Backbone as numpy.savetxt, mean C-alpha at the origin, in Angstrom:
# Nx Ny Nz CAx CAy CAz Cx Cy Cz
1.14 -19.30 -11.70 0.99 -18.74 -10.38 2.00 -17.66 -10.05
3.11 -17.72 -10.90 3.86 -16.32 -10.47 3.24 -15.31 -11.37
3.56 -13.90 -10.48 3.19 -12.62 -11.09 4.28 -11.85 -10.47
4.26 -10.78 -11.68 5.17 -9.55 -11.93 4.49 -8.51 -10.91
5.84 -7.48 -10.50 5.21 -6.89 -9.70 5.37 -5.53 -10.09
4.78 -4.30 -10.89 4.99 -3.39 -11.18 5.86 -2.11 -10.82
5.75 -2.27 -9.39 6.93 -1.30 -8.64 8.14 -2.33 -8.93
8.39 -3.12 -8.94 10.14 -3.86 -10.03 10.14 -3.18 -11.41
9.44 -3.34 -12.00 9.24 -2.88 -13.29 9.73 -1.41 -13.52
8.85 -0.69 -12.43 9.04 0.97 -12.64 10.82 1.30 -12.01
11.24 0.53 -10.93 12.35 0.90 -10.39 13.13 0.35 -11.06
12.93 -0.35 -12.37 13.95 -0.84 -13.00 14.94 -2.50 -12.07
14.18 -3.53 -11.35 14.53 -4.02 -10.86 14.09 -5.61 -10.94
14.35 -6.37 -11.27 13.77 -7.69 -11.63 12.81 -8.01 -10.59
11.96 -8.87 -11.28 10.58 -9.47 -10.29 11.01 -10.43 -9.28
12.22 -11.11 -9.81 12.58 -12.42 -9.14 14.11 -12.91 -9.42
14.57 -12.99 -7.84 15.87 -12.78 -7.83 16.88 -14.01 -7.53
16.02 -15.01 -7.17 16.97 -16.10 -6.59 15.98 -17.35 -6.24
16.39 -18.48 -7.25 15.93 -19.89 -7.11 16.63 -20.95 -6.19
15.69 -21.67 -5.16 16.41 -22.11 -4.30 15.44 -23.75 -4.27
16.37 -24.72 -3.99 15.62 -26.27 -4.70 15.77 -26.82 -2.87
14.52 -27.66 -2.60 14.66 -28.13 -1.20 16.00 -29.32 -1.08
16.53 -29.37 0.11 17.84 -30.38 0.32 17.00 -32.44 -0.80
15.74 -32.36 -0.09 15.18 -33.43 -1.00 14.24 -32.94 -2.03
14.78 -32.54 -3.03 14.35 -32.17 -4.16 13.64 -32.99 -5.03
14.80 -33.92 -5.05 14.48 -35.19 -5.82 12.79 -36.29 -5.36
12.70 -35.85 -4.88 11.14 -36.50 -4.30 10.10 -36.04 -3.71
10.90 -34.47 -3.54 9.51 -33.24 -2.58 9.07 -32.51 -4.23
10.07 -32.49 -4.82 9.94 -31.44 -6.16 9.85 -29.80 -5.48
10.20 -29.56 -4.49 9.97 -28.30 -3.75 11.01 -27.51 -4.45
10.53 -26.46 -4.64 11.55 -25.37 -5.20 10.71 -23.63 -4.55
12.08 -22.94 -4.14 10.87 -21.69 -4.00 11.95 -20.29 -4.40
11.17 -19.43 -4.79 11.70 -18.32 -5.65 11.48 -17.22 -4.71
12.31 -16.23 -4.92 11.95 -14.82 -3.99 11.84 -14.18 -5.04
10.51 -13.44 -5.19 10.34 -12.24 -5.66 10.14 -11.02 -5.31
10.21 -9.88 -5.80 10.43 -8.60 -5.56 9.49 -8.26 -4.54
8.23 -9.08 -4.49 7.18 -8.81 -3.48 6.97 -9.55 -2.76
7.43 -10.45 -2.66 7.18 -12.13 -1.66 8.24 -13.65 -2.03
7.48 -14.28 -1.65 7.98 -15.68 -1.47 6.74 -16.50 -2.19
7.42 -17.26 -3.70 6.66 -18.03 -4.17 7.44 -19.74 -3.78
6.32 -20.42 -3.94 6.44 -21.74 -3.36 5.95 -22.44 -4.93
6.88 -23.19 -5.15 6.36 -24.88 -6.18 6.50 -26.22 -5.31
5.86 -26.86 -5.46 5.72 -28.42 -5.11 5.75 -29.37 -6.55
5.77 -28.99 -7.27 6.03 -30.18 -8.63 6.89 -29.36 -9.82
8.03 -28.99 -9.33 9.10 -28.90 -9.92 8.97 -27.46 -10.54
8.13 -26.64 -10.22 8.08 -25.24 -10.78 6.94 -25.02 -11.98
6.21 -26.12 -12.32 5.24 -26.61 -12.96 4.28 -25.34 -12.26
3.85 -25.38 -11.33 3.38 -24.22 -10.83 3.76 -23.87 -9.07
3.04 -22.11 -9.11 3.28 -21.77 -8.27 2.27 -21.24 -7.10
2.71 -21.07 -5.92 1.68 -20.57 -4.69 2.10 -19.35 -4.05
2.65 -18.15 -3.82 2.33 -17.10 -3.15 2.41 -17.41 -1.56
3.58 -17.11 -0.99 3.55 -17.58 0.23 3.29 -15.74 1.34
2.74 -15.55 2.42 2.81 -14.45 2.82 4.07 -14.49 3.64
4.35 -13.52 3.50 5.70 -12.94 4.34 6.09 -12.08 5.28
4.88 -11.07 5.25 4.62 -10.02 5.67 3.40 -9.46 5.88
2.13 -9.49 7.05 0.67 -9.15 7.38 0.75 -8.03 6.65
-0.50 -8.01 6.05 -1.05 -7.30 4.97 -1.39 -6.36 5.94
-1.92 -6.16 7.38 -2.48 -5.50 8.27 -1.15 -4.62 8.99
-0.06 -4.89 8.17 1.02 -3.91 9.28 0.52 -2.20 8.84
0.67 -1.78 10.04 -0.05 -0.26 10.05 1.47 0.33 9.22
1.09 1.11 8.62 2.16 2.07 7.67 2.32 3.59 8.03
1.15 3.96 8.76 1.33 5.35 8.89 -0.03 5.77 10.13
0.27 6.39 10.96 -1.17 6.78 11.71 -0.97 8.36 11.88
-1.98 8.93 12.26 -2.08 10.47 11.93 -3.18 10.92 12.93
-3.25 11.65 13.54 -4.00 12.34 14.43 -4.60 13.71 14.05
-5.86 13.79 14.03 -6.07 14.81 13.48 -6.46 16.40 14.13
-6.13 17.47 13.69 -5.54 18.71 14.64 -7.31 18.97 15.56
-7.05 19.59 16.97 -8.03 19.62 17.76 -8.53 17.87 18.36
-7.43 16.95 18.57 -7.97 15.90 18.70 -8.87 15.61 20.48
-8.49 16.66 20.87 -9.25 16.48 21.96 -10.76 17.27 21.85
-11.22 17.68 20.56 -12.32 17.89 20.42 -12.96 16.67 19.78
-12.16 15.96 18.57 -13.07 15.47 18.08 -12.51 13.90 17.73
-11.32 13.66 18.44 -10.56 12.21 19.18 -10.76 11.52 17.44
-10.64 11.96 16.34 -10.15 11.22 14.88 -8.54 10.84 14.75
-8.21 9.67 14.35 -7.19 9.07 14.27 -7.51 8.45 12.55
-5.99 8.72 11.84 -6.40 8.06 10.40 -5.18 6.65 10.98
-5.22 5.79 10.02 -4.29 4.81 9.71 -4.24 4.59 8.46
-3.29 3.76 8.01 -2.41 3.30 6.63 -2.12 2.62 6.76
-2.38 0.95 6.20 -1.88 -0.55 5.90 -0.80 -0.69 5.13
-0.50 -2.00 5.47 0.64 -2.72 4.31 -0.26 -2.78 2.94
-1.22 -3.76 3.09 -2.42 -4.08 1.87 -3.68 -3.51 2.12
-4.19 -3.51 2.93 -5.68 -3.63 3.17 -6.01 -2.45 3.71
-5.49 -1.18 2.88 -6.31 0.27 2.75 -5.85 1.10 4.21
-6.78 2.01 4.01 -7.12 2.91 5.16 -8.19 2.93 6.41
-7.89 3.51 7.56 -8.58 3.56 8.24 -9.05 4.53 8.88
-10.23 4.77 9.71 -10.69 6.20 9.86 -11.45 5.73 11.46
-11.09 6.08 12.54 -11.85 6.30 14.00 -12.12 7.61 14.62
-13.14 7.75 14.69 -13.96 8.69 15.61 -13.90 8.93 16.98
-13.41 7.87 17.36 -13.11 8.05 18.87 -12.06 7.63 19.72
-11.47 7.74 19.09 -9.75 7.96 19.68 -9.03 6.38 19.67
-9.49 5.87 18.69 -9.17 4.21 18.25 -10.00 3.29 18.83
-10.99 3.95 19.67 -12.01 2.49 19.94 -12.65 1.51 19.06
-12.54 2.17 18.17 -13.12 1.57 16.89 -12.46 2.40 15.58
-12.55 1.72 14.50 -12.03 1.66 13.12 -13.35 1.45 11.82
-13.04 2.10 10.83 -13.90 1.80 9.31 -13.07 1.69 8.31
-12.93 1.21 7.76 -12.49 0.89 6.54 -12.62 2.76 5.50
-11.99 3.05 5.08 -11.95 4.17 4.29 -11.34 4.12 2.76
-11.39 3.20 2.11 -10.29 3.10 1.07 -11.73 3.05 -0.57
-12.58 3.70 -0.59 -13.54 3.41 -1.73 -12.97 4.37 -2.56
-12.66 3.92 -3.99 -12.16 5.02 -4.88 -10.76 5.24 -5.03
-10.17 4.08 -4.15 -8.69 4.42 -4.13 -7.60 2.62 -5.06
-8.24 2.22 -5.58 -8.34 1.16 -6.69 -6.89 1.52 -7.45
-5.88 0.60 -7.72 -4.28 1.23 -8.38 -4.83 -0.26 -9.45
-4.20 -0.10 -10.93 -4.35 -0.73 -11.57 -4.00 -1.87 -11.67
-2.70 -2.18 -10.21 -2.09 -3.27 -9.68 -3.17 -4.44 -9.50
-3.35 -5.57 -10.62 -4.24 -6.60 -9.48 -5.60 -5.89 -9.48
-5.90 -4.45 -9.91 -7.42 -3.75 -9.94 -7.97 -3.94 -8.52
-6.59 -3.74 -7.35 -6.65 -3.76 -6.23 -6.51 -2.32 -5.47
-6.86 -3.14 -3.80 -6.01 -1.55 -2.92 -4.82 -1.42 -3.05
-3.95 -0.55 -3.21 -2.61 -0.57 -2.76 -1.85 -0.56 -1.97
-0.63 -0.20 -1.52 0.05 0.25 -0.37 -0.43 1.52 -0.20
-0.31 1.86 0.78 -0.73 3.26 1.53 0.25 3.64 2.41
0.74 4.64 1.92 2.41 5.22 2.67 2.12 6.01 3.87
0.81 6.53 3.54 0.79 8.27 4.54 -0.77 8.42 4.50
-0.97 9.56 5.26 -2.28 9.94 5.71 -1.93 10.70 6.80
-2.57 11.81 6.37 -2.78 13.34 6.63 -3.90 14.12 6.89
-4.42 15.09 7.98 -5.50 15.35 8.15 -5.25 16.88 7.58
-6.63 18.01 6.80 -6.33 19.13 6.58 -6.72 19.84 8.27
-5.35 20.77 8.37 -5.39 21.54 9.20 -7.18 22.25 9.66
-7.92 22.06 8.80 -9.26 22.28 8.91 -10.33 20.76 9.04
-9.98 20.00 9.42 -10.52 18.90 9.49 -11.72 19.04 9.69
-11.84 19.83 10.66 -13.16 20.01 11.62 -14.63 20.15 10.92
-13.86 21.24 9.82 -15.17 21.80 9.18 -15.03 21.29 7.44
-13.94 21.08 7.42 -13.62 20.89 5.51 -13.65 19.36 5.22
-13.61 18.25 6.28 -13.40 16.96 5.98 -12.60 16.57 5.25
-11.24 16.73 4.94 -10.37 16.85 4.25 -9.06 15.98 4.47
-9.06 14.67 3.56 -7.47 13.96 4.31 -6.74 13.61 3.26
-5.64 13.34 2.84 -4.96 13.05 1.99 -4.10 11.79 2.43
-3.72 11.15 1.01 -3.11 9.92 1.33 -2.16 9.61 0.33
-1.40 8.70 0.24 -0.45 8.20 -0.84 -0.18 7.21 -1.22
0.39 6.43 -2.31 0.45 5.00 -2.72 1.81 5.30 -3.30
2.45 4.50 -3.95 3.39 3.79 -4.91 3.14 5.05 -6.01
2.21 5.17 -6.22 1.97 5.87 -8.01 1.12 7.07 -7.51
0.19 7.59 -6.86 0.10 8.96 -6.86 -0.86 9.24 -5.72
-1.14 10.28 -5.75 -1.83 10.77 -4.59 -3.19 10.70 -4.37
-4.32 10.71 -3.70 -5.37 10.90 -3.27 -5.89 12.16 -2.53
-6.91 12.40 -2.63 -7.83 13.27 -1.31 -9.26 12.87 -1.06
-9.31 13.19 -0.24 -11.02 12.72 0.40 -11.67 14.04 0.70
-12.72 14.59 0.55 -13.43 15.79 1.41 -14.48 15.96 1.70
-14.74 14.16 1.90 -16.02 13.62 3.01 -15.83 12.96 3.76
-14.23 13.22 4.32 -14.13 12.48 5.98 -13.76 11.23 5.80
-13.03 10.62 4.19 -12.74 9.35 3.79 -13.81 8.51 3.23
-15.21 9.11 3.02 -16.08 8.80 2.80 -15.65 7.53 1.14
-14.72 8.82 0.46 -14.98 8.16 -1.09 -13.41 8.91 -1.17
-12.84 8.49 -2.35 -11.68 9.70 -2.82 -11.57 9.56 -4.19
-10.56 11.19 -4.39 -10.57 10.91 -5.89 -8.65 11.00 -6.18
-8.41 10.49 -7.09 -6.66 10.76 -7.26 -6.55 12.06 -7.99
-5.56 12.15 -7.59 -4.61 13.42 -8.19 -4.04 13.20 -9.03
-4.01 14.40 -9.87 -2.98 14.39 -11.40 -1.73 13.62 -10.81
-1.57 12.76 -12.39 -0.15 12.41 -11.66 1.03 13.38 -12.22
1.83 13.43 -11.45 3.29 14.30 -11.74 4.13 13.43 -12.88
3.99 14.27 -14.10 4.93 13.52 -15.21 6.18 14.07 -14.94
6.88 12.80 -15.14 8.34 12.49 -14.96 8.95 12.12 -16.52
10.46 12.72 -16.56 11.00 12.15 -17.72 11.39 10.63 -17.90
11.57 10.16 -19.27 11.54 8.82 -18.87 12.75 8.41 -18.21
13.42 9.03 -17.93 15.28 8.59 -17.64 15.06 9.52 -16.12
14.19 9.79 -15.39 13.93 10.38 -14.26 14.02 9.15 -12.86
14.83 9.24 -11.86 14.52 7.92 -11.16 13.23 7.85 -10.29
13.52 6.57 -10.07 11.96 5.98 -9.68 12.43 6.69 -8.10
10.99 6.71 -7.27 10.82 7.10 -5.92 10.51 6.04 -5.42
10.56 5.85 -3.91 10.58 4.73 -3.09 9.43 4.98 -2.53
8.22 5.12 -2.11 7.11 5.54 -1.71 6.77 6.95 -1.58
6.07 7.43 -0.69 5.88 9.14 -1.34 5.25 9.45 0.05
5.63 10.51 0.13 5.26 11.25 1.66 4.55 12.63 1.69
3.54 12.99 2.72 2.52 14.08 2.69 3.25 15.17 3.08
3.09 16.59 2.77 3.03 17.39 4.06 2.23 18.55 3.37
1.27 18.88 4.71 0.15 19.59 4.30 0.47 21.25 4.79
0.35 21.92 3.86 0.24 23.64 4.83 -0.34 23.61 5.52
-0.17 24.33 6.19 -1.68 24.65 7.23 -2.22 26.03 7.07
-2.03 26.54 5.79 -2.88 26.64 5.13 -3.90 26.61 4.24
């Protein structure tokens, strides 16, 4: 039940940092580990493990307004876990936007740092976004996306802590 967490790996930082045994050990068998991404839980002595949450997968990461919003009231958002979001009308409502944006993590969504509208929103449908490992764009309104080359780094290059947009406006 434990798993490695790849951003430890890339930053050069262990998965799991500190074993801690309950005051009645001796008869709960409780033991629980902090790892680089959470809080794992054992009940029979570390024999196995459970994944405790720590942190809503739903914490917003980034929101973005997109230019002319009093024409056309679009708002993006960015999760902890659970992708992107895209409203039409000034947050009354929300869609899910994250198809195509799959990190090899888990063959899951990822974190989502940022989200960005192109200065042409209006007419180009155009948003960009970011993860842990590389970039995205959309230019059907979040419809679908595709990633971006990734930027090769040397191997002795340090790791980055999440990754941030900024769009020309041109």
């Amino acid at each position: 039940g434990l798993t490695r967490d790849r951003q430890a790996d890339q930053l050069g930082r262990p998965s799991f940092s500190k074993v801690c045994l309950s005051s009645d050990f001796a008869s709960d068998q409780t033991m629980f580990l902090a790892g680089f991404d959470g809080l794992f839980t054992s009940r029979d002595a570390g024999m196995s493990w459970k994944e405790s949450v720590t942190i809503s997968p739903q914490n917003v990461l980034a929101l973005s307004i997109s230019p002319g919003v009093d024409q056309n009231s679009y708002l993006g958002l960015t999760t902890y876990l659970w992708g992107a979001y895209l409203s039409n009308d000034a947050g009354e409502s929300w869609k899910p936007i994250y198809d195509g944006m799959l990190e090899p993590r888990d063959a899951g969504i990822t974190r989502l740092f940022s989200m960005e509208f192109s200065p042409n929103f209006d007419k180009d449908r155009t948003l960009f976004t970011s993860t842990w490992y590389r970039f995205y764009t959309s230019r059907d309104g979040g419809s679908s996306w595709d990633a971006l080359p990734e930027i090769p780094l040397p191997e002795d290059a340090p790791r980055h802590h999440g990754s941030y947009i900024a769009v020309s406006p041109a």
